[in-house]
Amino acid sequence: MASSQVTSALSSLESPSTPQQNKSAGYHELLNKITAKSDPTSLTSNLIAFLDSILGESLGIVSSRPLLGAFVQALKSIPNAQDKIIVGQHALAALQPRVVSFEEQDAMLRELLADAYEEQEDYSSSAKVLQGIQLESSQRTISDDEKVKIWIRIVRLYLEEDDTTSAESYLNRAKNLLYKVQDTELKLMFQLSQARILDARRRFLDASEVYRTVSLSAVLAEEERLRALSGAIICAVLAPAGPQRSRTLGRLYKDDRASQVEEYGILEKMFLDRLLSPEEVSRFAEKLSPHQLAQTADGSTVLAKAVIEHNLLGASRLYNNIGVEELGILLGLDGDKAEEYAARMVEQGRLSGRIDQIDRIIFFDGTEGTGEKTTAGQKDRATGSSLRKWDSNVSGLVEEVERVTTLLQNQFPEFVAANLVH
């Protein structure tokens, strides 16, 4: 309930006997008194009564617009977020039937209310309030930068609630106008939001590439760039093992800044195809976000699956062949599960080899997968692979002998002339 002083002052201003030219100054004076002198218990009621009065019949639209703008500025100065929300919600409801006449004031009010919700960590409500802003309007001109800025803010708010579906829909809107945006910082915020969505969607290789691009931005401080690089490494580690991931790991490993981040140790082992121990995996898991530790359809986590596939790829570099049961011990799985992982990776072209299911032995070709899927039941083209490997080894040996001979000729020409057999 509004205080008696405010009610009396509003009645006087609404009276037909009050000259129209005096009403605007009177309302401004009353608004200043309400924000400066109102008791905290009656502040919201006084502001609501003031709002209802300026939107009433005693004032025309032309007079109401500047008063409503002043009202929004006064509401912004109130320190209590809950008071802002109470008054703001009432104001939006009151403006709804006539929002076409007050689009600019409605937008200002929604941004203020979104700030208040965000202050209370109610990100979903904040995003929904911003969604109500009229961005396609004949009443006011809205730049492409301003549109994208609002959409990106909505995206980031939904990401705080882990609502990637809603976030992605607004990111796609921003994507359509991004080529018109001049603000470098706004483009950077788009990329960060895109990376977070790709990460949440478990499109880790795409997310890693976007994070790496962000880490190269000169706009960011060095600490922020390293944080983005760290995100790129984490996503690359979580990606399915295979040629694409190997290329991504290679780019990150060759980055001069990689040694400055905590994840460098696991990055190095992954890139060099070294086996990862459970202790190393546990330490790495402590840095991951909840969605990166979520379980997949088969009951394993994204990290566990990535590590198993990596260790399987690492084993293919160490062994020409290995028994299914022995591979299971190496991977910390039972034999059947280890065979299932190997079969899937071979089928998807992420591991080069073949499986003898009768003798339960896996043969590795010692080369990286092609990345191309094989059709079910397709015969492995293993014929001649041993000869090709032998030929490659002989060629390598001959090249090494030639290199040593050249070095001897350069360093000790007399010795070579006396002892070289033609």
C-alpha positions as semicolon CSV with decimal commas, in nm:
position;residue;x (nm);y (nm);z (nm)
1;M;0,000;0,000;0,000
2;A;0,140;0,339;-0,105
3;S;0,204;0,596;0,168
4;S;-0,060;0,863;0,228
5;Q;0,176;1,142;0,116
6;V;0,240;0,975;-0,221
7;T;-0,129;0,893;-0,270
8;S;-0,225;1,254;-0,194
9;A;0,040;1,395;-0,429
10;L;-0,068;1,164;-0,712
11;S;-0,433;1,257;-0,666
12;S;-0,340;1,624;-0,691
13;L;-0,140;1,565;-1,012
14;E;-0,418;1,358;-1,168
15;S;-0,679;1,622;-1,093
16;P;-0,821;1,798;-1,404
17;S;-0,770;2,130;-1,223
18;T;-0,391;2,088;-1,235
19;P;-0,253;2,260;-1,549
20;Q;-0,115;2,011;-1,800
21;Q;0,214;2,200;-1,833
22;N;0,278;2,165;-1,457
23;K;0,215;1,791;-1,438
24;S;0,545;1,677;-1,589
25;A;0,754;1,882;-1,346
26;G;0,533;1,768;-1,059
27;Y;0,579;1,400;-1,145
28;H;0,958;1,439;-1,174
29;E;0,970;1,608;-0,833
30;L;0,754;1,337;-0,676
31;L;0,970;1,058;-0,826
32;N;1,282;1,210;-0,673
33;K;1,111;1,226;-0,332
34;I;0,995;0,863;-0,358
35;T;1,343;0,728;-0,434
36;A;1,516;0,951;-0,179
37;K;1,280;0,952;0,119
38;S;1,050;0,649;0,100
39;D;1,056;0,398;0,381
40;P;1,204;0,066;0,259
41;T;0,879;-0,113;0,343
42;S;0,672;0,119;0,126
43;L;0,921;0,191;-0,156
44;T;0,789;-0,072;-0,397
45;S;0,426;0,025;-0,331
46;N;0,506;0,394;-0,389
47;L;0,685;0,320;-0,716
48;I;0,401;0,099;-0,839
49;A;0,145;0,370;-0,755
50;F;0,359;0,626;-0,939
51;L;0,385;0,400;-1,247
52;D;0,008;0,337;-1,256
53;S;-0,050;0,711;-1,239
54;I;0,177;0,809;-1,530
55;L;0,025;0,533;-1,743
56;G;-0,326;0,650;-1,653
57;E;-0,568;0,870;-1,845
58;S;-0,450;1,200;-1,697
59;L;-0,137;1,204;-1,919
60;G;-0,098;1,152;-2,291
61;I;0,157;0,921;-2,455
62;V;0,386;1,211;-2,544
63;S;0,410;1,316;-2,178
64;S;0,424;0,960;-2,043
65;R;0,726;0,846;-2,246
66;P;0,991;1,073;-2,085
67;L;0,837;1,014;-1,743
68;L;0,854;0,638;-1,795
69;G;1,220;0,673;-1,901
70;A;1,292;0,868;-1,582
71;F;1,106;0,599;-1,385
72;V;1,331;0,326;-1,528
73;Q;1,645;0,526;-1,440
74;A;1,513;0,578;-1,085
75;L;1,438;0,206;-1,054
76;K;1,793;0,128;-1,168
77;S;1,932;0,329;-0,874
78;I;1,755;0,106;-0,617
79;P;2,014;-0,125;-0,458
80;N;1,780;-0,413;-0,369
81;A;1,742;-0,660;-0,658
82;Q;1,419;-0,809;-0,524
83;D;1,255;-0,464;-0,514
84;K;1,357;-0,413;-0,876
85;I;1,199;-0,744;-0,970
86;I;0,869;-0,671;-0,792
87;V;0,831;-0,327;-0,950
88;G;0,971;-0,439;-1,286
89;Q;0,728;-0,730;-1,319
90;H;0,434;-0,499;-1,244
91;A;0,563;-0,245;-1,496
92;L;0,594;-0,504;-1,774
93;A;0,240;-0,627;-1,709
94;A;0,108;-0,269;-1,713
95;L;0,289;-0,188;-2,038
96;Q;0,188;-0,508;-2,218
97;P;-0,141;-0,380;-2,370
98;R;0,032;-0,062;-2,495
99;V;0,385;-0,188;-2,559
100;V;0,381;-0,063;-2,920
101;S;0,370;0,295;-2,788
102;F;0,652;0,237;-2,535
103;E;0,894;-0,003;-2,710
104;E;1,212;0,180;-2,610
105;Q;1,105;0,211;-2,245
106;D;0,994;-0,154;-2,245
107;A;1,340;-0,259;-2,370
108;M;1,513;-0,050;-2,102
109;L;1,289;-0,203;-1,837
110;R;1,356;-0,559;-1,956
111;E;1,732;-0,510;-1,951
112;L;1,709;-0,369;-1,598
113;L;1,493;-0,662;-1,487
114;A;1,735;-0,908;-1,651
115;D;2,021;-0,754;-1,452
116;A;1,822;-0,800;-1,131
117;Y;1,744;-1,165;-1,208
118;E;2,107;-1,228;-1,297
119;E;2,216;-1,072;-0,968
120;Q;2,003;-1,333;-0,794
121;E;2,148;-1,606;-1,020
122;D;1,808;-1,673;-1,177
123;Y;1,957;-1,700;-1,525
124;S;1,658;-1,864;-1,689
125;S;1,419;-1,583;-1,588
126;S;1,676;-1,327;-1,698
127;A;1,697;-1,486;-2,043
128;K;1,319;-1,506;-2,080
129;V;1,280;-1,136;-1,994
130;L;1,535;-1,042;-2,262
131;Q;1,354;-1,258;-2,517
132;G;1,058;-1,019;-2,494
133;I;1,255;-0,722;-2,635
134;Q;1,119;-0,614;-2,974
135;L;1,422;-0,623;-3,206
136;E;1,228;-0,584;-3,532
137;S;1,053;-0,253;-3,482
138;S;0,928;0,033;-3,696
139;Q;0,925;0,263;-3,392
140;R;1,303;0,266;-3,331
141;T;1,623;0,177;-3,513
142;I;1,819;-0,115;-3,370
143;S;2,170;-0,182;-3,504
144;D;2,290;-0,530;-3,597
145;D;2,552;-0,506;-3,322
146;E;2,280;-0,437;-3,064
147;K;2,069;-0,732;-3,183
148;V;2,363;-0,971;-3,171
149;K;2,464;-0,837;-2,830
150;I;2,121;-0,920;-2,684
151;W;2,113;-1,264;-2,847
152;I;2,462;-1,349;-2,721
153;R;2,363;-1,241;-2,372
154;I;2,061;-1,474;-2,389
155;V;2,290;-1,754;-2,507
156;R;2,530;-1,705;-2,217
157;L;2,244;-1,694;-1,966
158;Y;2,103;-2,024;-2,093
159;L;2,449;-2,177;-2,082
160;E;2,466;-2,088;-1,713
161;E;2,158;-2,308;-1,671
162;D;2,312;-2,579;-1,896
163;D;2,021;-2,535;-2,138
164;T;2,221;-2,586;-2,457
165;T;1,911;-2,637;-2,674
166;S;1,773;-2,288;-2,604
167;A;2,123;-2,139;-2,616
168;E;2,194;-2,290;-2,958
169;S;1,872;-2,152;-3,108
170;Y;1,976;-1,795;-3,019
171;L;2,336;-1,859;-3,122
172;N;2,208;-1,951;-3,469
173;R;2,020;-1,620;-3,486
174;A;2,339;-1,433;-3,400
175;K;2,536;-1,637;-3,656
176;N;2,317;-1,505;-3,938
177;L;2,415;-1,144;-3,857
178;L;2,771;-1,199;-3,736
179;Y;2,926;-1,095;-4,068
180;K;2,777;-0,747;-4,019
181;V;2,909;-0,703;-3,666
182;Q;3,202;-0,463;-3,621
183;D;3,258;-0,514;-3,248
184;T;3,559;-0,747;-3,205
185;E;3,473;-0,825;-2,844
186;L;3,121;-0,927;-2,945
187;K;3,261;-1,166;-3,207
188;L;3,486;-1,314;-2,941
189;M;3,190;-1,369;-2,707
190;F;3,013;-1,547;-2,993
191;Q;3,310;-1,781;-3,040
192;L;3,332;-1,858;-2,669
193;S;2,959;-1,934;-2,656
194;Q;2,990;-2,152;-2,965
195;A;3,279;-2,344;-2,809
196;R;3,083;-2,404;-2,488
197;I;2,783;-2,535;-2,682
198;L;2,998;-2,766;-2,895
199;D;3,167;-2,887;-2,576
200;A;2,831;-2,955;-2,411
201;R;2,712;-3,137;-2,726
202;R;3,025;-3,355;-2,702
203;R;3,152;-3,234;-3,038
204;F;3,492;-3,211;-2,876
205;L;3,709;-3,175;-3,185
206;D;3,503;-2,881;-3,314
207;A;3,500;-2,725;-2,967
208;S;3,879;-2,767;-2,938
209;E;3,934;-2,586;-3,268
210;V;3,713;-2,291;-3,165
211;Y;3,884;-2,266;-2,825
212;R;4,223;-2,267;-2,998
213;T;4,111;-1,987;-3,230
214;V;3,995;-1,784;-2,928
215;S;4,330;-1,844;-2,756
216;L;4,503;-1,666;-3,045
217;S;4,294;-1,349;-3,010
218;A;4,494;-1,038;-2,931
219;V;4,189;-0,881;-2,763
220;L;4,212;-1,116;-2,464
221;A;4,458;-1,086;-2,177
222;E;4,735;-1,346;-2,164
223;E;4,566;-1,528;-1,874
224;E;4,238;-1,557;-2,068
225;R;4,419;-1,681;-2,378
226;L;4,589;-1,954;-2,176
227;R;4,253;-2,050;-2,024
228;A;4,108;-2,085;-2,375
229;L;4,411;-2,294;-2,479
230;S;4,354;-2,512;-2,175
231;G;3,992;-2,561;-2,286
232;A;4,114;-2,660;-2,633
233;I;4,348;-2,924;-2,485
234;I;4,079;-3,067;-2,257
235;C;3,834;-3,102;-2,547
236;A;4,100;-3,262;-2,768
237;V;4,181;-3,515;-2,495
238;L;3,811;-3,605;-2,460
239;A;3,762;-3,650;-2,835
240;P;3,743;-4,001;-2,985
241;A;4,085;-4,141;-3,075
242;G;4,169;-4,138;-3,444
243;P;4,343;-3,944;-3,724
244;Q;4,141;-3,625;-3,673
245;R;4,222;-3,611;-3,304
246;S;4,588;-3,683;-3,375
247;R;4,603;-3,381;-3,605
248;T;4,434;-3,163;-3,344
249;L;4,670;-3,285;-3,071
250;G;4,962;-3,215;-3,302
251;R;4,861;-2,852;-3,354
252;L;4,820;-2,801;-2,981
253;Y;5,143;-2,980;-2,887
254;K;5,342;-2,763;-3,129
255;D;5,196;-2,445;-2,981
256;D;5,478;-2,272;-2,791
257;R;5,238;-2,178;-2,510
258;A;5,119;-2,534;-2,442
259;S;5,392;-2,600;-2,182
260;Q;5,250;-2,315;-1,969
261;V;4,917;-2,489;-1,896
262;E;4,852;-2,766;-1,644
263;E;4,721;-3,006;-1,908
264;Y;5,051;-3,016;-2,097
265;G;5,156;-3,348;-1,938
266;I;4,854;-3,542;-2,061
267;L;4,868;-3,360;-2,396
268;E;5,226;-3,476;-2,447
269;K;5,145;-3,838;-2,365
270;M;4,839;-3,834;-2,589
271;F;5,030;-3,683;-2,882
272;L;5,320;-3,927;-2,846
273;D;5,077;-4,222;-2,812
274;R;5,204;-4,316;-2,468
275;L;4,985;-4,519;-2,233
276;L;4,808;-4,325;-1,957
277;S;4,805;-4,454;-1,600
278;P;4,490;-4,446;-1,381
279;E;4,657;-4,192;-1,148
280;E;4,716;-3,949;-1,436
281;V;4,358;-3,990;-1,552
282;S;4,223;-3,925;-1,201
283;R;4,424;-3,604;-1,167
284;F;4,299;-3,486;-1,505
285;A;3,936;-3,570;-1,416
286;E;3,948;-3,329;-1,121
287;K;3,968;-3,034;-1,365
288;L;3,668;-3,136;-1,576
289;S;3,318;-2,987;-1,578
290;P;3,019;-3,204;-1,473
291;H;2,895;-3,253;-1,831
292;Q;3,240;-3,379;-1,931
293;L;3,214;-3,647;-1,662
294;A;2,860;-3,751;-1,754
295;Q;2,794;-4,115;-1,838
296;T;2,741;-4,228;-2,197
297;A;2,484;-4,481;-2,318
298;D;2,709;-4,779;-2,232
299;G;2,757;-4,661;-1,872
300;S;3,113;-4,531;-1,911
301;T;3,214;-4,165;-1,885
302;V;3,334;-3,958;-2,177
303;L;3,680;-3,940;-2,020
304;A;3,701;-4,314;-1,953
305;K;3,600;-4,390;-2,311
306;A;3,854;-4,144;-2,452
307;V;4,134;-4,290;-2,236
308;I;4,049;-4,650;-2,331
309;E;4,053;-4,562;-2,701
310;H;4,380;-4,371;-2,661
311;N;4,548;-4,657;-2,474
312;L;4,423;-4,897;-2,741
313;L;4,580;-4,675;-3,007
314;G;4,898;-4,659;-2,796
315;A;4,904;-5,038;-2,771
316;S;4,888;-5,062;-3,151
317;R;5,218;-4,870;-3,162
318;L;5,385;-5,107;-2,914
319;Y;5,265;-5,446;-3,042
320;N;5,233;-5,613;-3,379
321;N;4,967;-5,836;-3,228
322;I;4,817;-5,906;-2,887
323;G;4,570;-6,147;-2,738
324;V;4,224;-6,017;-2,658
325;E;4,255;-6,111;-2,290
326;E;4,599;-5,949;-2,261
327;L;4,466;-5,633;-2,426
328;G;4,181;-5,631;-2,173
329;I;4,431;-5,641;-1,885
330;L;4,625;-5,353;-2,045
331;L;4,308;-5,144;-2,081
332;G;4,155;-5,242;-1,745
333;L;3,864;-5,421;-1,915
334;D;3,748;-5,777;-1,967
335;G;3,852;-5,940;-2,294
336;D;3,513;-5,914;-2,464
337;K;3,485;-5,543;-2,389
338;A;3,839;-5,480;-2,515
339;E;3,756;-5,666;-2,838
340;E;3,438;-5,459;-2,875
341;Y;3,633;-5,133;-2,850
342;A;3,894;-5,255;-3,099
343;A;3,628;-5,375;-3,345
344;R;3,445;-5,042;-3,332
345;M;3,762;-4,841;-3,391
346;V;3,868;-5,065;-3,682
347;E;3,522;-5,044;-3,836
348;Q;3,520;-4,663;-3,806
349;G;3,864;-4,637;-3,963
350;R;4,023;-4,499;-3,645
351;L;4,250;-4,802;-3,594
352;S;4,437;-4,994;-3,861
353;G;4,432;-5,368;-3,800
354;R;4,227;-5,688;-3,803
355;I;4,082;-5,926;-3,546
356;D;4,114;-6,306;-3,552
357;Q;3,808;-6,400;-3,350
358;I;3,884;-6,772;-3,360
359;D;4,231;-6,743;-3,201
360;R;4,122;-6,424;-3,018
361;I;4,420;-6,224;-3,140
362;I;4,426;-5,864;-3,265
363;F;4,680;-5,781;-3,537
364;F;4,789;-5,418;-3,572
365;D;4,924;-5,279;-3,899
366;G;5,140;-5,027;-3,715
367;T;4,991;-4,739;-3,915
368;E;4,725;-4,487;-3,827
369;G;4,366;-4,545;-3,933
370;T;4,239;-4,373;-4,245
371;G;3,939;-4,219;-4,073
372;E;3,709;-4,385;-4,330
373;K;3,443;-4,627;-4,212
374;T;3,443;-4,984;-4,338
375;T;3,119;-5,157;-4,426
376;A;2,998;-5,441;-4,207
377;G;3,156;-5,772;-4,312
378;Q;3,406;-5,607;-4,548
379;K;3,721;-5,817;-4,578
380;D;4,028;-5,651;-4,432
381;R;4,287;-5,576;-4,693
382;A;4,577;-5,727;-4,505
383;T;4,735;-5,906;-4,806
384;G;5,081;-5,775;-4,867
385;S;5,088;-5,554;-4,556
386;S;5,380;-5,751;-4,406
387;L;5,577;-5,717;-4,729
388;R;5,510;-5,346;-4,742
389;K;5,628;-5,308;-4,384
390;W;5,942;-5,512;-4,464
391;D;6,008;-5,301;-4,771
392;S;5,965;-4,983;-4,566
393;N;6,205;-5,107;-4,299
394;V;6,470;-5,202;-4,558
395;S;6,434;-4,862;-4,726
396;G;6,479;-4,691;-4,391
397;L;6,791;-4,897;-4,315
398;V;6,945;-4,817;-4,654
399;E;6,878;-4,447;-4,606
400;E;7,048;-4,456;-4,264
401;V;7,354;-4,633;-4,410
402;E;7,372;-4,372;-4,685
403;R;7,349;-4,092;-4,428
404;V;7,630;-4,241;-4,213
405;T;7,849;-4,287;-4,522
406;T;7,802;-3,924;-4,620
407;L;7,894;-3,808;-4,270
408;L;8,211;-4,023;-4,276
409;Q;8,310;-3,879;-4,614
410;N;8,270;-3,526;-4,480
411;Q;8,455;-3,585;-4,153
412;F;8,718;-3,846;-4,248
413;P;8,772;-3,842;-4,629
414;E;9,112;-4,020;-4,613
415;F;8,971;-4,310;-4,408
416;V;8,676;-4,349;-4,647
417;A;8,905;-4,340;-4,953
418;A;9,125;-4,613;-4,803
419;N;8,852;-4,845;-4,675
420;L;8,539;-4,790;-4,885
421;V;8,457;-5,099;-5,088
422;H;8,314;-5,019;-5,434
